[in-house]
CSV table of C-alpha atoms and ligand atoms in Angstrom, one decimal:
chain,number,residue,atom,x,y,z
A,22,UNK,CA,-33.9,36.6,-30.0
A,23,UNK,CA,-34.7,34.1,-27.6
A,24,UNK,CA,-37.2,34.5,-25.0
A,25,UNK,CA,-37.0,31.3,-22.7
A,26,UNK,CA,-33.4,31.7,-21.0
A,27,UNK,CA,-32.3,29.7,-18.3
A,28,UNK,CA,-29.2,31.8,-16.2
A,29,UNK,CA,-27.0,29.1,-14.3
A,30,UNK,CA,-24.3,30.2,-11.7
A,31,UNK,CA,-22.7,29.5,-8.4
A,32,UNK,CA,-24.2,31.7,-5.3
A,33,UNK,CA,-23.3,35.0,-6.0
A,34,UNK,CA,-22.0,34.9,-9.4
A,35,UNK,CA,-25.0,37.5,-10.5
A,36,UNK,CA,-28.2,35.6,-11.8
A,37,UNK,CA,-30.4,37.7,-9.7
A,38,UNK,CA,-28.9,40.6,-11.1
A,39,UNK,CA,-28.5,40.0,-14.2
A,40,UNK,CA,-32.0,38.1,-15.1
A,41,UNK,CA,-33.4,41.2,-13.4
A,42,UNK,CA,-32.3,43.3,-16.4
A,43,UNK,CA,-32.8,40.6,-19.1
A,44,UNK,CA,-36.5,40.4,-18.0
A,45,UNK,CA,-36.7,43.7,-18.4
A,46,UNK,CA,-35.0,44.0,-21.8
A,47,UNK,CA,-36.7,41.5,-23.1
A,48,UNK,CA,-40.6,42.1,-21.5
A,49,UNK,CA,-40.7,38.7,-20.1
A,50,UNK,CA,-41.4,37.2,-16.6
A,51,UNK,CA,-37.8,37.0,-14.3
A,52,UNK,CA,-38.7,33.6,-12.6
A,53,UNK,CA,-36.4,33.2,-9.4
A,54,UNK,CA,-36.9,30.0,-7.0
A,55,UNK,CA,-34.8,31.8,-4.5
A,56,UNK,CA,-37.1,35.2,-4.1
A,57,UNK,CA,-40.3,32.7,-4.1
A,58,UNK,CA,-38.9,30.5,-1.6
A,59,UNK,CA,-37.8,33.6,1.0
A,60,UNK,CA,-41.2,35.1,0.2
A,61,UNK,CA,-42.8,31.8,1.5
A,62,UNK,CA,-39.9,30.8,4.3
A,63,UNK,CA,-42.6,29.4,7.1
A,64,UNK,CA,-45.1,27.9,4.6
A,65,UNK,CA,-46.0,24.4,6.0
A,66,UNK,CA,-45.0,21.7,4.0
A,67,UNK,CA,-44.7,18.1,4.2
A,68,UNK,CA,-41.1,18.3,4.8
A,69,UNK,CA,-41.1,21.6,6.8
A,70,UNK,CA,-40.6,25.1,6.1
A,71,UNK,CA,-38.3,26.0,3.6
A,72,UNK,CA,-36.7,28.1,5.8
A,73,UNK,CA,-34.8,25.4,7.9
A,74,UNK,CA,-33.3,24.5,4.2
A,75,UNK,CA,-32.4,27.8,3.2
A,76,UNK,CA,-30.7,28.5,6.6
A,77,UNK,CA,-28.2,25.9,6.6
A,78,UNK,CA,-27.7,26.6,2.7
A,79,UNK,CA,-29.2,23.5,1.8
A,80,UNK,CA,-31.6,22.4,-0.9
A,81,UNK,CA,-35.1,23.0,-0.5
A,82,UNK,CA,-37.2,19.6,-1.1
A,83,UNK,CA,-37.2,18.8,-5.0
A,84,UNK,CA,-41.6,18.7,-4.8
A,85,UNK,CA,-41.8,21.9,-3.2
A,86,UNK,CA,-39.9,23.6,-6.0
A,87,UNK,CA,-40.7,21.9,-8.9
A,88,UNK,CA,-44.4,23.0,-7.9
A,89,UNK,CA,-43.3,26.7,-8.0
A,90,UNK,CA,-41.7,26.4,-10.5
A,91,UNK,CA,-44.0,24.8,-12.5
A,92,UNK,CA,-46.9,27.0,-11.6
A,93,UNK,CA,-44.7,30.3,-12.6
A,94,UNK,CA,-43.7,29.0,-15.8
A,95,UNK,CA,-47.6,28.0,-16.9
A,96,UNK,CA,-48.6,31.8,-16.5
A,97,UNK,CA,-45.5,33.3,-18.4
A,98,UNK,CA,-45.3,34.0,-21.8
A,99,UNK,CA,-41.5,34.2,-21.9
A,100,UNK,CA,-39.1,33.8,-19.1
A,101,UNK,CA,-35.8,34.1,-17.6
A,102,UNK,CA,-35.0,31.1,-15.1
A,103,UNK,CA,-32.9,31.7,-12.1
A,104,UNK,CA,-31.7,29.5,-9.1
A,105,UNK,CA,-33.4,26.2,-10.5
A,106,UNK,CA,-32.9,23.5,-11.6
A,107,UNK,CA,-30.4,23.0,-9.0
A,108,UNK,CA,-30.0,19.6,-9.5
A,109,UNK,CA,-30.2,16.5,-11.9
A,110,UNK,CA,-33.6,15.6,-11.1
A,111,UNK,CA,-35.1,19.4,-11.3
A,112,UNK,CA,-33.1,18.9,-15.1
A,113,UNK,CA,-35.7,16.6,-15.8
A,114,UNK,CA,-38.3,18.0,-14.3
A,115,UNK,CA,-37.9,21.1,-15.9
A,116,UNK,CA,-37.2,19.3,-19.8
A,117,UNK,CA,-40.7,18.0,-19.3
A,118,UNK,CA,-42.6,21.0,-18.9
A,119,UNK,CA,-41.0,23.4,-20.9
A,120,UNK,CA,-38.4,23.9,-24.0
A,121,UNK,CA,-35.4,26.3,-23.4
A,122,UNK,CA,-33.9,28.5,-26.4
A,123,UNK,CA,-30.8,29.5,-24.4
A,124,UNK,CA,-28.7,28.3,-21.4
A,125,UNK,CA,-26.0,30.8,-20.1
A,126,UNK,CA,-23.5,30.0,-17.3
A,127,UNK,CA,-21.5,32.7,-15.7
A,128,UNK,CA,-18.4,31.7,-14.4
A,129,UNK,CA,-17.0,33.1,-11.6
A,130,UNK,CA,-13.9,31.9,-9.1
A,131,UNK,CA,-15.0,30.8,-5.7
A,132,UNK,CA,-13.0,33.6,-3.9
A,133,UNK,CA,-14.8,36.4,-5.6
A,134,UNK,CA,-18.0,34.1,-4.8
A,135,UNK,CA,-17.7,34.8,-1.1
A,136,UNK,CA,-17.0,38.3,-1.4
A,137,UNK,CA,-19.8,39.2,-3.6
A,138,UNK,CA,-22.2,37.0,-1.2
A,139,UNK,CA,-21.0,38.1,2.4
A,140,UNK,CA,-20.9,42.0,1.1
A,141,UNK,CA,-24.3,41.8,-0.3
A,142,UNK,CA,-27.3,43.4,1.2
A,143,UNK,CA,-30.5,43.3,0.1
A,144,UNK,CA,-33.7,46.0,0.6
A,145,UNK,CA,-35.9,45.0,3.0
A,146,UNK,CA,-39.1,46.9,1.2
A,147,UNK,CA,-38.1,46.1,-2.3
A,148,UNK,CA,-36.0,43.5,-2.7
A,149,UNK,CA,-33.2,46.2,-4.8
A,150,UNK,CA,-30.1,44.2,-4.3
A,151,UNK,CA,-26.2,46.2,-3.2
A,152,UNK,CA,-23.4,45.1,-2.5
A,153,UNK,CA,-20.9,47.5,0.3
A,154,UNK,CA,-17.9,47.7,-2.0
A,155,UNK,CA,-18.8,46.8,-5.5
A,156,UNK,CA,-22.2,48.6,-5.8
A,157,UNK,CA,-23.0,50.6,-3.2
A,158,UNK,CA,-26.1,52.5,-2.4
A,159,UNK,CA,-26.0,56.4,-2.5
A,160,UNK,CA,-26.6,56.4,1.4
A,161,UNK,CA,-25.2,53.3,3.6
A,162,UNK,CA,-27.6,50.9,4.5
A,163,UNK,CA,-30.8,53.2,2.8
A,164,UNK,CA,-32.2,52.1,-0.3
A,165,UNK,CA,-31.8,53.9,-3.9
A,166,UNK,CA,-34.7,53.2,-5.0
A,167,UNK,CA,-37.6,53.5,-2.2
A,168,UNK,CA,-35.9,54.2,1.2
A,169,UNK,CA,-35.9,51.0,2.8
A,170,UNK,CA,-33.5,49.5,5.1
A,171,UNK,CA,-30.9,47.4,3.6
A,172,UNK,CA,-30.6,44.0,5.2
A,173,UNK,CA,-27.6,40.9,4.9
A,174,UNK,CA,-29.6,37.7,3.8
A,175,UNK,CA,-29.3,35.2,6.5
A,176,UNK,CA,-27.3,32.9,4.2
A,177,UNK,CA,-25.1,35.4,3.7
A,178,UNK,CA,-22.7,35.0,6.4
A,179,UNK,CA,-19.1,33.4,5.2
A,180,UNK,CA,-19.9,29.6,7.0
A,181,UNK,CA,-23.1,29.9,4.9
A,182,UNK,CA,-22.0,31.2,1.9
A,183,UNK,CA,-19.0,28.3,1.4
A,184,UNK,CA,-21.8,25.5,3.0
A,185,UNK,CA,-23.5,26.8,-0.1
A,186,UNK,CA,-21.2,27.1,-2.9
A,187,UNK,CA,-19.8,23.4,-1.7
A,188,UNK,CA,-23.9,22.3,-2.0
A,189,UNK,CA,-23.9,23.7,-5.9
A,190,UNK,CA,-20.2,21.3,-6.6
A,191,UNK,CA,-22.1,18.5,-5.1
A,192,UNK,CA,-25.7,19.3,-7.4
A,193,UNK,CA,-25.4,21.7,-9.5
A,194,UNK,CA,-22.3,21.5,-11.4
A,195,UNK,CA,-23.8,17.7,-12.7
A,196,UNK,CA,-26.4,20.1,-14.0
A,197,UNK,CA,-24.0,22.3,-16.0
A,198,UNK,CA,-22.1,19.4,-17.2
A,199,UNK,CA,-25.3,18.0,-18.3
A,200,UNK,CA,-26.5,20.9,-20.9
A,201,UNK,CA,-22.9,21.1,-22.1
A,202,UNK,CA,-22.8,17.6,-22.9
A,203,UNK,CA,-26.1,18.2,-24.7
A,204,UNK,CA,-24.5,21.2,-26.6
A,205,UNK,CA,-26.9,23.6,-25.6
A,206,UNK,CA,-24.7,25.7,-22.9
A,207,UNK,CA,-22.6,28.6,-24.1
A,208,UNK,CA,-20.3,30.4,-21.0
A,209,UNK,CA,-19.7,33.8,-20.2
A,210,UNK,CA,-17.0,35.2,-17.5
A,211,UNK,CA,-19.0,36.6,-15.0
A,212,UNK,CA,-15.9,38.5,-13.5
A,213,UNK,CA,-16.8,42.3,-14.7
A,214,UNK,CA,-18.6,45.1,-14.0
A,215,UNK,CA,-22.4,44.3,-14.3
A,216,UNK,CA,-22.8,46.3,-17.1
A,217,UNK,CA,-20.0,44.6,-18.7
A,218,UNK,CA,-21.7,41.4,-17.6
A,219,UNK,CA,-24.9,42.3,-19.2
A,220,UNK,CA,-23.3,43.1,-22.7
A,221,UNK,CA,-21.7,39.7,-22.9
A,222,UNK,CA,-24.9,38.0,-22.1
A,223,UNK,CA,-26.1,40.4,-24.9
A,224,UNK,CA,-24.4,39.3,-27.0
A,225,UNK,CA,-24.3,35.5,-26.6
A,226,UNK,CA,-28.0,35.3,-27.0
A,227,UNK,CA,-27.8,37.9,-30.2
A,228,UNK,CA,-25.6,34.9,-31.7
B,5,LIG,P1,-31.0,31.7,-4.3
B,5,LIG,O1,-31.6,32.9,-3.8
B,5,LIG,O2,-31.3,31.1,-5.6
B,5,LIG,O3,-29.4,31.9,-4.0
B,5,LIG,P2,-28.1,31.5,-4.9
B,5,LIG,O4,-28.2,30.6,-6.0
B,5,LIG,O5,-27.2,31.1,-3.8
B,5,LIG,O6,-27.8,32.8,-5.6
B,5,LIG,P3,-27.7,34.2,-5.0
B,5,LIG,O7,-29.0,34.9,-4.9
B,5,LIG,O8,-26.9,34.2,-3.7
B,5,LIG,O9,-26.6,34.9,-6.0
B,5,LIG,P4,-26.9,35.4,-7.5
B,5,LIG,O10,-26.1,34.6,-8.4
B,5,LIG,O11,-28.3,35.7,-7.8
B,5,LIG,O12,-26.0,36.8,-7.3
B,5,LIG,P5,-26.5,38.3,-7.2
B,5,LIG,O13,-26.9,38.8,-8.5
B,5,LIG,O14,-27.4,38.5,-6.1
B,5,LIG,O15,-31.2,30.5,-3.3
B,5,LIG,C1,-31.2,30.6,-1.9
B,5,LIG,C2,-31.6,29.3,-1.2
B,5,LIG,O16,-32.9,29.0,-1.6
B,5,LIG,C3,-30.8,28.1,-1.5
B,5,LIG,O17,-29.6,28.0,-0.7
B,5,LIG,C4,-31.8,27.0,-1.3
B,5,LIG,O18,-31.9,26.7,0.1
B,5,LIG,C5,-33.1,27.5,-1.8
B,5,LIG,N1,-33.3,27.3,-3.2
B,5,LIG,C6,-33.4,28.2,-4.2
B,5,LIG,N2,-33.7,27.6,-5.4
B,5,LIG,C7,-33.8,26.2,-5.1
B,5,LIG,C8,-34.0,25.1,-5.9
B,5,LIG,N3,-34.2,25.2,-7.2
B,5,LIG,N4,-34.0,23.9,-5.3
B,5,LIG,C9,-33.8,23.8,-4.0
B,5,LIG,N5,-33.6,24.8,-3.2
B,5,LIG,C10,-33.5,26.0,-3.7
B,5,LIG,O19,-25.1,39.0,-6.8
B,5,LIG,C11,-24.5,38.7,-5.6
B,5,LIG,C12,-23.8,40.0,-5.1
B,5,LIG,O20,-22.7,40.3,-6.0
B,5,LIG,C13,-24.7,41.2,-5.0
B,5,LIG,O21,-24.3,41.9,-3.8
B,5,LIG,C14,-24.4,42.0,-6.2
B,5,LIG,O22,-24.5,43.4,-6.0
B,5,LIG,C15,-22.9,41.6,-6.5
B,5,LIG,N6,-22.6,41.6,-7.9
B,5,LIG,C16,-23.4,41.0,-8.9
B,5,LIG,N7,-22.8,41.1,-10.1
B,5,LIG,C17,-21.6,41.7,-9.9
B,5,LIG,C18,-20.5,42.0,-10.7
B,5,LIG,N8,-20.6,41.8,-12.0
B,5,LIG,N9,-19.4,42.6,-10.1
B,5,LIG,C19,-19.4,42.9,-8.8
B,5,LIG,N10,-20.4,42.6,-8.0
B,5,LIG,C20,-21.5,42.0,-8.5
């Protein structure tokens, strides 16, 4: 079974969701650029805080990611990869400090995009992540699993979420095309229950 996965997506087409459970299932590190870069949003850098990026659904600077990134992947003894590398360069980055035994892409139709990212909400303690219609918490707006309040990201509004998904067309997608010219991506339909999700991943990686 492979233990260095790399999960690549659109916004909203469920990498947070499901690397959370293939960390799990597999006892290895879930490494996220998107949670470390909210969890550091007014860190000085040499090009500003990532927050002015995030906000207008832009790329954060390449440096100030690869250095996350690289940093999280040196301490982990097995890993699931999500939100990076968002673009050509990252690739490269990325194929120089580590070897990847699996590359999964979920595919999932713009449309369904924006209505998985604008109904999200988020726990502001804890991170658990809901979505109003399609998973919603046992209480509105109170967390499942420790109380909290349950937020909307800030990129989360509709102008946001499209700014975004037109950002991974212009990026990303050169990215996807890249591992499947090298062979090495194998797709899964993201459109189904998470569960259903997780079983396909399953079994990709079982192959
Ligand atoms: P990041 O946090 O990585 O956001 P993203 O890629 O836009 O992905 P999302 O977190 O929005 O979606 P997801 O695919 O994880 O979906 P989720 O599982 O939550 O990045 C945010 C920003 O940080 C970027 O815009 C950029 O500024 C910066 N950044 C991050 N990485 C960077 C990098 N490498 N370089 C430069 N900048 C970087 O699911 C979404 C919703 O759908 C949830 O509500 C969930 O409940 C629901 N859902 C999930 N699965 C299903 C399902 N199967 N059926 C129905 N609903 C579902």
């Amino acid at each position: 079974m492979s233990h260095r996965i790399l999960l690549l997506g659109a916004p909203g087409a469920g990498k947070g969701t499901q690397s959370k459970r293939l960390a799990d299932e597999y006892g290895v590190e879930h490494v996220t650029t998107g949670d470390a870069l909210r969890a550091n949003k007014d860190m000085e850098t040499e090009y500003g805080t990532p927050r002015s990026f995030m906000e207008a659904g832009d790329l954060v600077p390449d440096p100030v990611v690869n250095e996350i990134v690289e940093a999280a992947l040196a301490d982990a003894d097995g890993f699931v990869l999500d939100g990076y590398p968002r673009n050509l360069e990252q690739a490269e980055f990325l194929s120089e400090i580590t070897d990847l035994d699996a590359v999964v892409f979920l595919d999932v139709d713009d449309e369904v995009l924006v209505d998985r990212l604008t109904g999200r909400r988020v726990c502001d303690e804890c991170g658990a992540n809901y979505h109003v219609d399609f998973q919603p918490p046992a209480e509105a707006g109170v967390c499942d699993e420790c109380g909290g309040e349950l937020i909307q990201r800030e990129d989360d509004t509709e102008e946001t979420a499209r700014e975004r998904l037109q950002v991974f067309y212009d990026n990303t997608e050169p990215v996807i095309e890249h591992f499947r010219d090298e062979g090495d991506l194998v797709e899964v339909d993201g459109e189904a229950t998470p569960d259903e999700v997780f079983a396909r991943i399953g079994d990709v990686l079982a192959e």
